[in-house]
Amino acid sequence: MPILINAYSTVTHPPAINFPCERLYHRGLDDSELTKHLDDFIGYVMQAGDGQMNSRRYALYRHIQRVKHQFTFEIEEDNFNEFTTWGWQANAIIFMPDGTIRNPDGDVLQDPDGNIDLDVIVPYPPEALKRKTKTEQYLAKLGLHTPTHLPPVIA
């Protein structure tokens, strides 16, 4: 049975779609409807559950603000692992028909009731993660320790 996936990529030039799928839709920032759609998506994230700001909601909010491409695919469940590789390369979060927002591995970042699992990894560009690690190592040498849950700075 096919899985419907809406993927939201923050990279300017997404990787080639090299996994078996039925590509239903793609739009970029040149499509004026994408901006309205992304605003509605931010509203969905921010109003779920108690609507209180937390680090996960903030990370999702910032990700959606940086989206440059939206893709809609139907893929067979057996091919999800191949999508996962593409999803991480595209720095994408995915919205599923059940209302969950997930990372490319399919782990739930936020459910429709606003529940979150802070142990689930939010996608960030590799260079941002490298920069965060380097900064944390430098600060540790100075005897300063930063909370591990702080997000990287996006360049």
mmCIF file of C-alpha atoms in Angstrom:
data_model
loop_
_atom_site.group_PDB
_atom_site.id
_atom_site.type_symbol
_atom_site.label_atom_id
_atom_site.label_comp_id
_atom_site.label_asym_id
_atom_site.label_seq_id
_atom_site.Cartn_x
_atom_site.Cartn_y
_atom_site.Cartn_z
ATOM 1 C CA MET A 1 0.000 0.000 0.000
ATOM 2 C CA PRO A 2 1.479 3.398 -0.959
ATOM 3 C CA ILE A 3 2.373 6.031 1.637
ATOM 4 C CA LEU A 4 1.559 9.676 0.897
ATOM 5 C CA ILE A 5 4.432 11.967 1.933
ATOM 6 C CA ASN A 6 4.657 15.746 1.893
ATOM 7 C CA ALA A 7 8.339 16.662 2.192
ATOM 8 C CA TYR A 8 9.542 20.162 3.037
ATOM 9 C CA SER A 9 13.144 20.760 1.975
ATOM 10 C CA THR A 10 15.287 23.729 3.018
ATOM 11 C CA VAL A 11 18.056 23.237 0.471
ATOM 12 C CA THR A 12 18.272 25.466 -2.579
ATOM 13 C CA HIS A 13 19.142 22.598 -4.927
ATOM 14 C CA PRO A 14 17.490 19.395 -3.678
ATOM 15 C CA PRO A 15 19.133 16.100 -4.586
ATOM 16 C CA ALA A 16 17.854 14.129 -7.549
ATOM 17 C CA ILE A 17 14.844 11.964 -6.799
ATOM 18 C CA ASN A 18 16.428 8.572 -7.205
ATOM 19 C CA PHE A 19 14.026 6.394 -5.257
ATOM 20 C CA PRO A 20 10.980 4.579 -6.622
ATOM 21 C CA CYS A 21 7.941 6.782 -6.174
ATOM 22 C CA GLU A 22 5.060 8.437 -7.880
ATOM 23 C CA ARG A 23 5.967 12.100 -7.832
ATOM 24 C CA LEU A 24 2.678 13.914 -7.434
ATOM 25 C CA TYR A 25 3.720 17.492 -6.873
ATOM 26 C CA HIS A 26 6.647 19.860 -6.551
ATOM 27 C CA ARG A 27 6.689 23.570 -5.967
ATOM 28 C CA GLY A 28 9.378 26.048 -5.073
ATOM 29 C CA LEU A 29 9.515 29.604 -3.829
ATOM 30 C CA ASP A 30 8.590 30.822 -7.318
ATOM 31 C CA ASP A 31 5.062 29.490 -6.640
ATOM 32 C CA SER A 32 3.171 32.204 -4.741
ATOM 33 C CA GLU A 33 0.868 29.614 -3.181
ATOM 34 C CA LEU A 34 3.785 27.983 -1.369
ATOM 35 C CA THR A 35 4.210 30.969 0.962
ATOM 36 C CA LYS A 36 0.550 30.823 2.034
ATOM 37 C CA HIS A 37 0.778 27.064 2.449
ATOM 38 C CA LEU A 38 3.882 27.411 4.635
ATOM 39 C CA ASP A 39 2.161 30.063 6.774
ATOM 40 C CA ASP A 40 -0.744 27.641 7.291
ATOM 41 C CA PHE A 41 1.713 24.860 8.138
ATOM 42 C CA ILE A 42 3.390 27.088 10.755
ATOM 43 C CA GLY A 43 -0.069 27.760 12.219
ATOM 44 C CA TYR A 44 -0.714 24.011 12.414
ATOM 45 C CA VAL A 45 2.563 23.465 14.286
ATOM 46 C CA MET A 46 2.112 26.384 16.658
ATOM 47 C CA GLN A 47 -1.521 25.683 17.555
ATOM 48 C CA ALA A 48 -1.210 21.942 18.205
ATOM 49 C CA GLY A 49 -1.835 20.827 21.773
ATOM 50 C CA ASP A 50 -1.465 23.584 24.349
ATOM 51 C CA GLY A 51 0.046 25.971 21.800
ATOM 52 C CA GLN A 52 2.912 26.837 24.153
ATOM 53 C CA MET A 53 6.312 27.559 22.659
ATOM 54 C CA ASN A 54 8.942 24.916 23.291
ATOM 55 C CA SER A 55 12.249 24.033 21.686
ATOM 56 C CA ARG A 56 10.669 21.528 19.270
ATOM 57 C CA ARG A 57 7.968 23.901 18.075
ATOM 58 C CA TYR A 58 10.611 26.562 17.597
ATOM 59 C CA ALA A 59 12.810 24.162 15.574
ATOM 60 C CA LEU A 60 9.859 23.193 13.360
ATOM 61 C CA TYR A 61 8.813 26.828 12.986
ATOM 62 C CA ARG A 62 12.318 27.831 11.889
ATOM 63 C CA HIS A 63 12.579 24.841 9.519
ATOM 64 C CA ILE A 64 9.306 25.747 7.819
ATOM 65 C CA GLN A 65 10.435 29.377 7.483
ATOM 66 C CA ARG A 66 13.512 28.168 5.566
ATOM 67 C CA VAL A 67 11.651 25.781 3.216
ATOM 68 C CA LYS A 68 12.556 26.277 -0.423
ATOM 69 C CA HIS A 69 10.764 23.253 -1.934
ATOM 70 C CA GLN A 70 7.713 21.170 -1.171
ATOM 71 C CA PHE A 71 7.382 17.707 -2.698
ATOM 72 C CA THR A 72 4.477 15.302 -2.554
ATOM 73 C CA PHE A 73 5.193 11.633 -3.235
ATOM 74 C CA GLU A 74 3.460 8.310 -3.042
ATOM 75 C CA ILE A 75 5.928 5.576 -2.215
ATOM 76 C CA GLU A 76 5.550 1.936 -1.418
ATOM 77 C CA GLU A 77 6.282 1.113 2.204
ATOM 78 C CA ASP A 78 9.122 -1.176 1.098
ATOM 79 C CA ASN A 79 10.875 1.822 -0.506
ATOM 80 C CA PHE A 80 10.710 4.118 2.535
ATOM 81 C CA ASN A 81 14.393 3.526 3.401
ATOM 82 C CA GLU A 82 15.394 4.839 -0.022
ATOM 83 C CA PHE A 83 13.274 7.942 0.582
ATOM 84 C CA THR A 84 14.987 8.368 3.969
ATOM 85 C CA THR A 85 18.401 8.844 2.347
ATOM 86 C CA TRP A 86 16.974 11.487 0.012
ATOM 87 C CA GLY A 87 15.105 13.167 2.891
ATOM 88 C CA TRP A 88 18.261 13.691 4.956
ATOM 89 C CA GLN A 89 20.147 15.000 1.916
ATOM 90 C CA ALA A 90 17.269 17.381 1.180
ATOM 91 C CA ASN A 91 17.146 18.460 4.852
ATOM 92 C CA ALA A 92 13.429 17.726 4.833
ATOM 93 C CA ILE A 93 10.719 17.287 7.388
ATOM 94 C CA ILE A 94 7.689 15.297 6.324
ATOM 95 C CA PHE A 95 3.996 15.727 6.976
ATOM 96 C CA MET A 96 1.987 12.532 6.954
ATOM 97 C CA PRO A 97 -1.767 12.015 6.360
ATOM 98 C CA ASP A 98 -2.206 11.107 10.052
ATOM 99 C CA GLY A 99 -1.210 14.682 10.965
ATOM 100 C CA THR A 100 2.229 13.785 12.286
ATOM 101 C CA ILE A 101 5.335 15.759 11.406
ATOM 102 C CA ARG A 102 8.335 13.472 11.078
ATOM 103 C CA ASN A 103 12.026 13.470 10.310
ATOM 104 C CA PRO A 104 13.257 11.565 7.235
ATOM 105 C CA ASP A 105 13.625 8.362 9.281
ATOM 106 C CA GLY A 106 9.886 8.519 9.982
ATOM 107 C CA ASP A 107 10.362 9.361 13.676
ATOM 108 C CA VAL A 108 7.589 11.621 14.993
ATOM 109 C CA LEU A 109 8.726 15.177 15.739
ATOM 110 C CA GLN A 110 5.218 16.342 16.669
ATOM 111 C CA ASP A 111 1.872 14.586 16.644
ATOM 112 C CA PRO A 112 -1.493 16.278 15.939
ATOM 113 C CA ASP A 113 -2.064 16.763 19.685
ATOM 114 C CA GLY A 114 1.216 18.680 19.976
ATOM 115 C CA ASN A 115 3.055 15.867 21.754
ATOM 116 C CA ILE A 116 6.784 15.818 21.095
ATOM 117 C CA ASP A 117 9.748 13.586 21.785
ATOM 118 C CA LEU A 118 12.859 15.695 22.338
ATOM 119 C CA ASP A 119 15.036 12.634 21.673
ATOM 120 C CA VAL A 120 13.938 12.563 18.012
ATOM 121 C CA ILE A 121 16.440 14.260 15.732
ATOM 122 C CA VAL A 122 15.331 17.358 13.831
ATOM 123 C CA PRO A 123 16.989 17.716 10.400
ATOM 124 C CA TYR A 124 19.641 20.401 10.108
ATOM 125 C CA PRO A 125 22.107 21.039 7.297
ATOM 126 C CA PRO A 126 25.356 19.086 7.834
ATOM 127 C CA GLU A 127 27.453 22.274 7.869
ATOM 128 C CA ALA A 128 25.336 23.686 10.725
ATOM 129 C CA LEU A 129 25.833 20.504 12.754
ATOM 130 C CA LYS A 130 29.597 20.589 12.126
ATOM 131 C CA ARG A 131 29.746 24.222 13.196
ATOM 132 C CA LYS A 132 27.793 23.432 16.385
ATOM 133 C CA THR A 133 30.117 20.539 17.248
ATOM 134 C CA LYS A 134 33.210 22.644 16.653
ATOM 135 C CA THR A 135 31.832 25.466 18.827
ATOM 136 C CA GLU A 136 30.891 23.055 21.626
ATOM 137 C CA GLN A 137 34.379 21.529 21.561
ATOM 138 C CA TYR A 138 35.961 24.977 21.747
ATOM 139 C CA LEU A 139 33.740 26.030 24.641
ATOM 140 C CA ALA A 140 34.460 22.756 26.477
ATOM 141 C CA LYS A 141 38.197 23.523 26.264
ATOM 142 C CA LEU A 142 37.409 26.818 27.999
ATOM 143 C CA GLY A 143 35.480 24.946 30.697
ATOM 144 C CA LEU A 144 32.078 26.004 29.397
ATOM 145 C CA HIS A 145 29.381 23.459 28.659
ATOM 146 C CA THR A 146 26.318 24.228 26.579
ATOM 147 C CA PRO A 147 23.037 22.327 26.848
ATOM 148 C CA THR A 148 22.988 19.569 24.249
ATOM 149 C CA HIS A 149 19.396 20.380 23.229
ATOM 150 C CA LEU A 150 20.325 23.794 21.821
ATOM 151 C CA PRO A 151 19.943 23.855 18.037
ATOM 152 C CA PRO A 152 22.757 24.715 15.653
ATOM 153 C CA VAL A 153 22.911 28.141 14.072
ATOM 154 C CA ILE A 154 21.868 28.068 10.456
ATOM 155 C CA ALA A 155 24.193 30.002 8.148
#
